[in-house]
mmCIF file of C-alpha atoms in Angstrom:
data_model
loop_
_atom_site.group_PDB
_atom_site.id
_atom_site.type_symbol
_atom_site.label_atom_id
_atom_site.label_comp_id
_atom_site.label_asym_id
_atom_site.label_seq_id
_atom_site.Cartn_x
_atom_site.Cartn_y
_atom_site.Cartn_z
ATOM 1 C CA MET A 913 120.210 64.191 85.175
ATOM 2 C CA THR A 914 121.166 61.258 82.947
ATOM 3 C CA VAL A 915 117.952 59.372 83.680
ATOM 4 C CA GLU A 916 114.794 61.342 82.973
ATOM 5 C CA ASN A 917 112.166 62.032 85.622
ATOM 6 C CA PHE A 918 114.471 60.837 88.429
ATOM 7 C CA ARG A 919 113.359 61.969 91.873
ATOM 8 C CA LEU A 920 112.520 60.992 95.406
ATOM 9 C CA VAL A 921 108.851 60.026 95.724
ATOM 10 C CA GLY A 922 107.057 62.780 97.627
ATOM 11 C CA GLY A 923 106.800 61.961 101.334
ATOM 12 C CA MET A 924 109.321 59.101 101.116
ATOM 13 C CA SER A 925 112.855 58.976 102.446
ATOM 14 C CA ARG A 926 114.286 55.936 100.636
ATOM 15 C CA ILE A 927 112.064 55.386 97.598
ATOM 16 C CA TYR A 928 112.952 56.918 94.230
ATOM 17 C CA ARG A 929 111.197 56.856 90.859
ATOM 18 C CA CYS A 930 112.359 57.479 87.302
ATOM 19 C CA ALA A 931 112.109 56.719 83.609
ATOM 20 C CA LYS A 932 114.083 53.964 81.840
ATOM 21 C CA THR A 933 117.520 53.312 83.323
ATOM 22 C CA GLU A 934 119.514 52.343 80.202
ATOM 23 C CA PRO A 935 121.081 55.851 79.927
ATOM 24 C CA LEU A 936 123.112 55.001 83.034
ATOM 25 C CA SER A 937 125.312 52.836 80.816
ATOM 26 C CA ALA A 938 126.608 55.960 79.055
ATOM 27 C CA VAL A 939 127.676 57.835 82.205
ATOM 28 C CA THR A 940 131.427 58.504 82.142
ATOM 29 C CA GLU A 941 131.763 60.098 85.582
ATOM 30 C CA PRO A 942 129.263 58.328 87.851
ATOM 31 C CA GLU A 943 130.563 60.056 90.963
ATOM 32 C CA THR A 944 129.204 63.373 89.655
ATOM 33 C CA GLU A 945 125.721 62.162 88.650
ATOM 34 C CA ALA A 946 123.105 62.412 91.393
ATOM 35 C CA GLU A 947 121.177 59.317 90.324
ATOM 36 C CA CYS A 948 124.404 57.300 90.162
ATOM 37 C CA ILE A 949 125.288 58.292 93.704
ATOM 38 C CA ILE A 950 121.806 57.240 94.792
ATOM 39 C CA LEU A 951 122.068 53.920 92.924
ATOM 40 C CA GLN A 952 125.247 53.151 94.830
ATOM 41 C CA GLN A 953 123.063 53.282 97.946
ATOM 42 C CA THR A 954 120.192 51.322 96.369
ATOM 43 C CA GLY A 955 119.490 47.691 97.173
ATOM 44 C CA LEU A 956 116.378 47.084 95.070
ATOM 45 C CA VAL A 957 115.394 48.257 91.595
ATOM 46 C CA VAL A 958 111.883 47.391 90.421
ATOM 47 C CA ASP A 959 111.518 47.510 86.629
ATOM 48 C CA LEU A 960 107.831 47.633 85.621
ATOM 49 C CA ARG A 961 108.399 47.301 81.874
ATOM 50 C CA SER A 962 107.817 44.462 79.425
ATOM 51 C CA ASP A 963 110.657 42.537 77.768
ATOM 52 C CA MET A 964 110.212 44.369 74.462
ATOM 53 C CA GLU A 965 110.731 47.737 76.165
ATOM 54 C CA ARG A 966 114.148 46.850 77.592
ATOM 55 C CA ASP A 967 117.656 46.895 76.170
ATOM 56 C CA ASP A 968 119.303 44.012 78.033
ATOM 57 C CA GLU A 969 122.802 44.816 76.776
ATOM 58 C CA LEU A 970 122.731 48.396 78.064
ATOM 59 C CA GLY A 971 120.964 47.248 81.196
ATOM 60 C CA LYS A 972 123.711 44.756 81.975
ATOM 61 C CA GLU A 973 126.318 47.504 81.653
ATOM 62 C CA TRP A 974 124.877 49.719 84.373
ATOM 63 C CA MET A 975 123.905 46.756 86.597
ATOM 64 C CA ASP A 976 127.476 45.440 86.507
ATOM 65 C CA ARG A 977 128.846 48.926 87.166
ATOM 66 C CA PHE A 978 126.745 49.363 90.297
ATOM 67 C CA GLY A 979 127.135 45.777 91.529
ATOM 68 C CA PHE A 980 123.612 44.485 90.955
ATOM 69 C CA GLN A 981 122.770 40.811 90.626
ATOM 70 C CA THR A 982 121.400 39.310 87.405
ATOM 71 C CA PRO A 983 117.879 40.698 86.956
ATOM 72 C CA LEU A 984 115.050 38.447 88.069
ATOM 73 C CA ASP A 985 111.853 38.217 86.013
ATOM 74 C CA VAL A 986 108.976 37.619 88.400
ATOM 75 C CA ALA A 987 105.185 37.582 88.407
ATOM 76 C CA ALA A 988 102.463 37.065 90.974
ATOM 77 C CA GLY A 989 102.648 33.579 92.456
ATOM 78 C CA ASP A 990 106.379 33.115 91.903
ATOM 79 C CA VAL A 991 108.654 32.088 94.740
ATOM 80 C CA ILE A 992 111.053 34.996 95.268
ATOM 81 C CA PRO A 993 114.656 34.272 96.394
ATOM 82 C CA SER A 994 115.414 35.588 99.862
ATOM 83 C CA SER A 995 118.453 37.681 98.878
ATOM 84 C CA LEU A 996 117.775 41.271 99.904
ATOM 85 C CA GLU A 997 120.686 43.279 98.486
ATOM 86 C CA LYS A 998 121.471 44.709 95.040
ATOM 87 C CA ARG A 999 118.535 43.126 93.250
ATOM 88 C CA VAL A 1000 116.758 44.090 90.045
ATOM 89 C CA MET A 1001 113.234 42.693 89.927
ATOM 90 C CA ARG A 1002 111.405 42.880 86.606
ATOM 91 C CA ILE A 1003 107.620 42.833 87.005
ATOM 92 C CA ASP A 1004 105.556 43.492 83.884
ATOM 93 C CA VAL A 1005 102.422 45.146 85.285
ATOM 94 C CA GLN A 1006 101.037 46.045 81.853
ATOM 95 C CA PRO A 1007 101.098 42.977 79.559
ATOM 96 C CA ARG A 1008 99.352 43.882 76.337
ATOM 97 C CA ALA A 1009 97.172 40.765 76.267
ATOM 98 C CA ARG A 1010 95.942 41.398 79.797
ATOM 99 C CA ILE A 1011 95.098 45.030 79.055
ATOM 100 C CA MET A 1012 93.180 44.002 75.942
ATOM 101 C CA GLU A 1013 91.286 41.357 77.892
ATOM 102 C CA TYR A 1014 90.303 43.939 80.499
ATOM 103 C CA ILE A 1015 89.035 46.301 77.787
ATOM 104 C CA SER A 1016 86.906 43.526 76.287
ATOM 105 C CA LYS A 1017 85.500 42.571 79.656
ATOM 106 C CA SER A 1018 84.878 46.039 81.069
ATOM 107 C CA TRP A 1019 84.409 48.624 78.315
ATOM 108 C CA LEU A 1020 82.882 46.948 75.251
ATOM 109 C CA SER A 1021 79.145 47.261 74.694
ATOM 110 C CA PRO A 1022 76.973 44.119 75.140
ATOM 111 C CA SER A 1023 76.728 43.644 71.381
ATOM 112 C CA GLN A 1024 80.502 44.024 70.959
ATOM 113 C CA LYS A 1025 81.118 41.525 73.751
ATOM 114 C CA ALA A 1026 78.789 39.051 72.003
ATOM 115 C CA MET A 1027 80.710 39.491 68.747
ATOM 116 C CA SER A 1028 84.171 39.263 70.327
ATOM 117 C CA PRO A 1029 84.651 35.457 70.169
ATOM 118 C CA MET A 1030 83.843 35.398 66.449
ATOM 119 C CA LEU A 1031 86.009 38.424 65.742
ATOM 120 C CA ALA A 1032 88.888 36.872 67.670
ATOM 121 C CA LEU A 1033 88.709 33.837 65.399
ATOM 122 C CA PHE A 1034 87.970 35.372 62.013
ATOM 123 C CA ASN A 1035 88.918 39.055 62.184
ATOM 124 C CA PRO A 1036 91.290 39.730 65.096
ATOM 125 C CA ASP A 1037 92.409 43.024 63.548
ATOM 126 C CA ALA A 1038 88.875 44.372 63.751
ATOM 127 C CA LEU A 1039 88.614 43.330 67.399
ATOM 128 C CA HIS A 1040 91.927 45.012 68.140
ATOM 129 C CA GLU A 1041 90.767 48.229 66.474
ATOM 130 C CA ILE A 1042 87.623 48.254 68.619
ATOM 131 C CA ARG A 1043 89.623 47.777 71.795
ATOM 132 C CA MET A 1044 92.159 50.444 70.881
ATOM 133 C CA GLU A 1045 89.390 52.915 70.073
ATOM 134 C CA TYR A 1046 88.107 52.546 73.635
ATOM 135 C CA LEU A 1047 91.587 52.860 75.134
ATOM 136 C CA ASN A 1048 92.476 55.925 73.078
ATOM 137 C CA GLU A 1049 89.162 57.524 73.979
ATOM 138 C CA ARG A 1050 89.769 57.055 77.713
ATOM 139 C CA GLY A 1051 93.404 58.126 77.580
ATOM 140 C CA LEU A 1052 95.693 58.150 80.607
ATOM 141 C CA ALA A 1053 92.946 57.689 83.180
ATOM 142 C CA GLY A 1054 91.686 54.657 81.286
ATOM 143 C CA LEU A 1055 95.190 53.223 81.035
ATOM 144 C CA ASN A 1056 95.688 53.682 84.788
ATOM 145 C CA GLU A 1057 92.377 51.952 85.429
ATOM 146 C CA ALA A 1058 93.296 49.025 83.180
ATOM 147 C CA ILE A 1059 96.715 48.652 84.830
ATOM 148 C CA MET A 1060 95.255 48.658 88.334
ATOM 149 C CA GLU A 1061 92.286 46.401 87.642
ATOM 150 C CA SER A 1062 94.115 43.853 85.486
ATOM 151 C CA GLY A 1063 97.526 43.997 87.180
ATOM 152 C CA GLY A 1064 96.586 44.067 90.839
ATOM 153 C CA ALA A 1065 98.395 40.841 91.705
ATOM 154 C CA ASP A 1066 101.660 42.080 90.205
ATOM 155 C CA LEU A 1067 101.315 45.502 91.824
ATOM 156 C CA CYS A 1068 100.786 43.677 95.119
ATOM 157 C CA LEU A 1069 103.952 41.665 94.487
ATOM 158 C CA ALA A 1070 105.917 44.863 93.922
ATOM 159 C CA LEU A 1071 104.529 46.444 97.094
ATOM 160 C CA ARG A 1072 105.281 43.359 99.181
ATOM 161 C CA GLU A 1073 108.864 43.073 97.963
ATOM 162 C CA MET A 1074 109.435 46.771 98.512
ATOM 163 C CA THR A 1075 107.996 46.538 102.024
ATOM 164 C CA LYS A 1076 110.188 43.567 102.933
ATOM 165 C CA HIS A 1077 113.218 45.373 101.592
ATOM 166 C CA LEU A 1078 112.543 48.497 103.643
ATOM 167 C CA GLU A 1079 111.871 46.455 106.774
ATOM 168 C CA ASN A 1080 115.053 44.384 106.492
ATOM 169 C CA THR A 1081 117.690 46.728 105.022
ATOM 170 C CA ASP A 1082 118.853 50.315 105.218
ATOM 171 C CA SER A 1083 119.285 50.709 101.464
ATOM 172 C CA SER A 1084 117.032 52.561 99.044
ATOM 173 C CA ILE A 1085 114.592 51.455 96.350
ATOM 174 C CA VAL A 1086 114.231 52.728 92.788
ATOM 175 C CA PHE A 1087 111.236 51.807 90.630
ATOM 176 C CA HIS A 1088 110.626 52.807 87.033
ATOM 177 C CA CYS A 1089 108.981 52.131 83.688
ATOM 178 C CA VAL A 1090 109.709 53.808 80.323
ATOM 179 C CA GLN A 1091 108.830 57.450 80.959
ATOM 180 C CA GLY A 1092 108.439 57.121 84.715
ATOM 181 C CA LYS A 1093 104.898 58.480 84.808
ATOM 182 C CA ASP A 1094 102.167 55.890 84.075
ATOM 183 C CA ARG A 1095 103.014 52.512 85.620
ATOM 184 C CA THR A 1096 105.492 54.304 87.858
ATOM 185 C CA GLY A 1097 102.835 56.895 88.688
ATOM 186 C CA VAL A 1098 100.366 54.200 89.724
ATOM 187 C CA LEU A 1099 102.869 52.501 92.032
ATOM 188 C CA SER A 1100 103.906 55.859 93.469
ATOM 189 C CA MET A 1101 100.261 56.703 94.169
ATOM 190 C CA LEU A 1102 99.803 53.393 96.029
ATOM 191 C CA CYS A 1103 102.926 53.972 98.124
ATOM 192 C CA GLN A 1104 101.812 57.458 99.074
ATOM 193 C CA SER A 1105 98.334 56.232 99.940
ATOM 194 C CA ILE A 1106 99.757 53.609 102.291
ATOM 195 C CA LEU A 1107 101.514 56.423 104.157
ATOM 196 C CA GLY A 1108 98.245 58.339 104.426
ATOM 197 C CA MET A 1109 99.173 61.193 102.123
ATOM 198 C CA SER A 1110 96.338 63.366 100.848
ATOM 199 C CA GLU A 1111 94.840 63.252 97.361
ATOM 200 C CA GLU A 1112 96.222 66.729 96.736
ATOM 201 C CA GLU A 1113 99.754 65.534 97.540
ATOM 202 C CA ILE A 1114 99.326 62.482 95.317
ATOM 203 C CA ILE A 1115 98.057 64.595 92.424
ATOM 204 C CA GLU A 1116 100.915 67.058 92.731
ATOM 205 C CA GLU A 1117 103.467 64.224 92.857
ATOM 206 C CA TYR A 1118 101.987 62.832 89.647
ATOM 207 C CA PHE A 1119 102.003 66.279 88.014
ATOM 208 C CA LYS A 1120 105.747 66.651 88.650
ATOM 209 C CA SER A 1121 106.262 64.226 85.758
ATOM 210 C CA GLU A 1122 104.542 66.775 83.502
ATOM 211 C CA VAL A 1123 106.846 69.523 84.742
ATOM 212 C CA MET A 1124 110.008 67.405 84.441
ATOM 213 C CA ARG A 1125 109.312 65.685 81.128
ATOM 214 C CA ASN A 1126 111.440 66.239 78.061
ATOM 215 C CA PRO A 1127 109.567 68.563 75.642
ATOM 216 C CA SER A 1128 111.020 66.618 72.721
ATOM 217 C CA VAL A 1129 108.687 63.694 73.456
ATOM 218 C CA ALA A 1130 105.612 65.767 72.556
ATOM 219 C CA VAL A 1131 103.533 63.994 69.887
ATOM 220 C CA LYS A 1132 101.409 65.744 67.274
ATOM 221 C CA ARG A 1133 100.919 63.055 64.641
ATOM 222 C CA VAL A 1134 97.516 61.378 64.479
ATOM 223 C CA ALA A 1135 97.756 57.638 65.101
ATOM 224 C CA ALA A 1136 96.646 55.146 62.487
ATOM 225 C CA LYS A 1137 93.482 53.208 63.209
ATOM 226 C CA GLY A 1138 94.082 50.465 65.731
ATOM 227 C CA ARG A 1139 97.297 52.043 66.989
ATOM 228 C CA PHE A 1140 98.177 53.613 70.315
ATOM 229 C CA ASP A 1141 97.383 57.346 69.992
ATOM 230 C CA LYS A 1142 100.384 58.790 71.798
ATOM 231 C CA ARG A 1143 98.832 62.248 71.814
ATOM 232 C CA LYS A 1144 96.287 60.965 74.347
ATOM 233 C CA PHE A 1145 98.957 59.483 76.608
ATOM 234 C CA ASN A 1146 101.563 62.217 76.489
ATOM 235 C CA GLY A 1147 102.482 64.022 79.695
ATOM 236 C CA ALA A 1148 101.032 63.692 83.183
ATOM 237 C CA PRO A 1149 98.211 66.234 83.610
ATOM 238 C CA ARG A 1150 96.550 66.589 86.999
ATOM 239 C CA GLU A 1151 93.197 65.700 85.450
ATOM 240 C CA SER A 1152 94.349 62.152 84.708
ATOM 241 C CA MET A 1153 95.224 61.394 88.325
ATOM 242 C CA ILE A 1154 92.069 63.124 89.544
ATOM 243 C CA ALA A 1155 90.032 60.824 87.296
ATOM 244 C CA THR A 1156 92.034 57.780 88.422
ATOM 245 C CA LEU A 1157 91.417 58.532 92.101
ATOM 246 C CA ALA A 1158 87.710 59.099 91.396
ATOM 247 C CA PHE A 1159 87.467 55.690 89.698
ATOM 248 C CA ILE A 1160 89.166 53.939 92.617
ATOM 249 C CA LYS A 1161 86.846 55.557 95.120
ATOM 250 C CA SER A 1162 83.772 54.717 93.054
ATOM 251 C CA LYS A 1163 84.706 51.034 92.805
ATOM 252 C CA HIS A 1164 86.713 50.348 95.973
ATOM 253 C CA SER A 1165 85.633 53.205 98.289
ATOM 254 C CA SER A 1166 89.277 54.134 98.899
ATOM 255 C CA ILE A 1167 92.822 53.328 97.854
ATOM 256 C CA CYS A 1168 93.858 52.327 101.345
ATOM 257 C CA PRO A 1169 92.450 50.035 102.533
ATOM 258 C CA GLY A 1170 89.816 49.554 99.785
ATOM 259 C CA TYR A 1171 91.800 48.907 96.617
ATOM 260 C CA LEU A 1172 94.807 47.511 98.475
ATOM 261 C CA ASP A 1173 92.601 44.956 100.235
ATOM 262 C CA SER A 1174 91.182 43.903 96.857
ATOM 263 C CA ILE A 1175 94.674 43.057 95.564
ATOM 264 C CA ARG A 1176 95.587 41.307 98.848
ATOM 265 C CA PHE A 1177 98.073 43.865 100.065
ATOM 266 C CA ASP A 1178 96.548 43.550 103.500
ATOM 267 C CA LYS A 1179 97.223 42.150 106.959
ATOM 268 C CA SER A 1180 96.893 38.540 105.742
ATOM 269 C CA TRP A 1181 100.456 38.317 104.458
#
């Protein structure tokens, strides 16, 4: 496979997931690459990354090759054009500022919360270090929690656009982030929950990213203070999804309808 972690989402017939798509620009014989054949049958690509994580030049190369329209940057509340074919929608479900705000609001101690406004003004580096310490301590499960609780509106947007696409076309959908396991794993979990798949099936789907990942991305170096400790976020162990599902149930009673109702992916739309 040219694109890492590329696969059909478990239990789905037209929804695929993967890591970053820029490697498609280097394919010399697209008719022999499985993901290229699938992309020729794809009508919607949902890119969950931030601007700084993309290479627009390489992205344009593969989009032009497979006949996709100019990518559309969207966020919750935007009016989405009605075109339904060969679209690339870019929805940043993990903006750094929003994740940091969630950490301050939800994880800091009362005394740290009281100090936050002053630190933000006079020592923002110290505030950032405090936030990152909490995030690194909680690891993948904490990151999933922060994405879901702070990015619910954008996750809802992705789910709605995917639903409309499936209802109105016969073409497939591909969604992805950088490694195809965290943001992609959250969206995959929501899709599977909507279809009524069991927690065991969801956990095993998530764990496939651990099995399929490139061993070369393993990280051993200790992160500097205030930096993202990649050792804590490497891979896709079952325990991380187990903890994520437990958090959702504790706060929302269930994924579907509990959490999905909270983000307005419900009968109202």
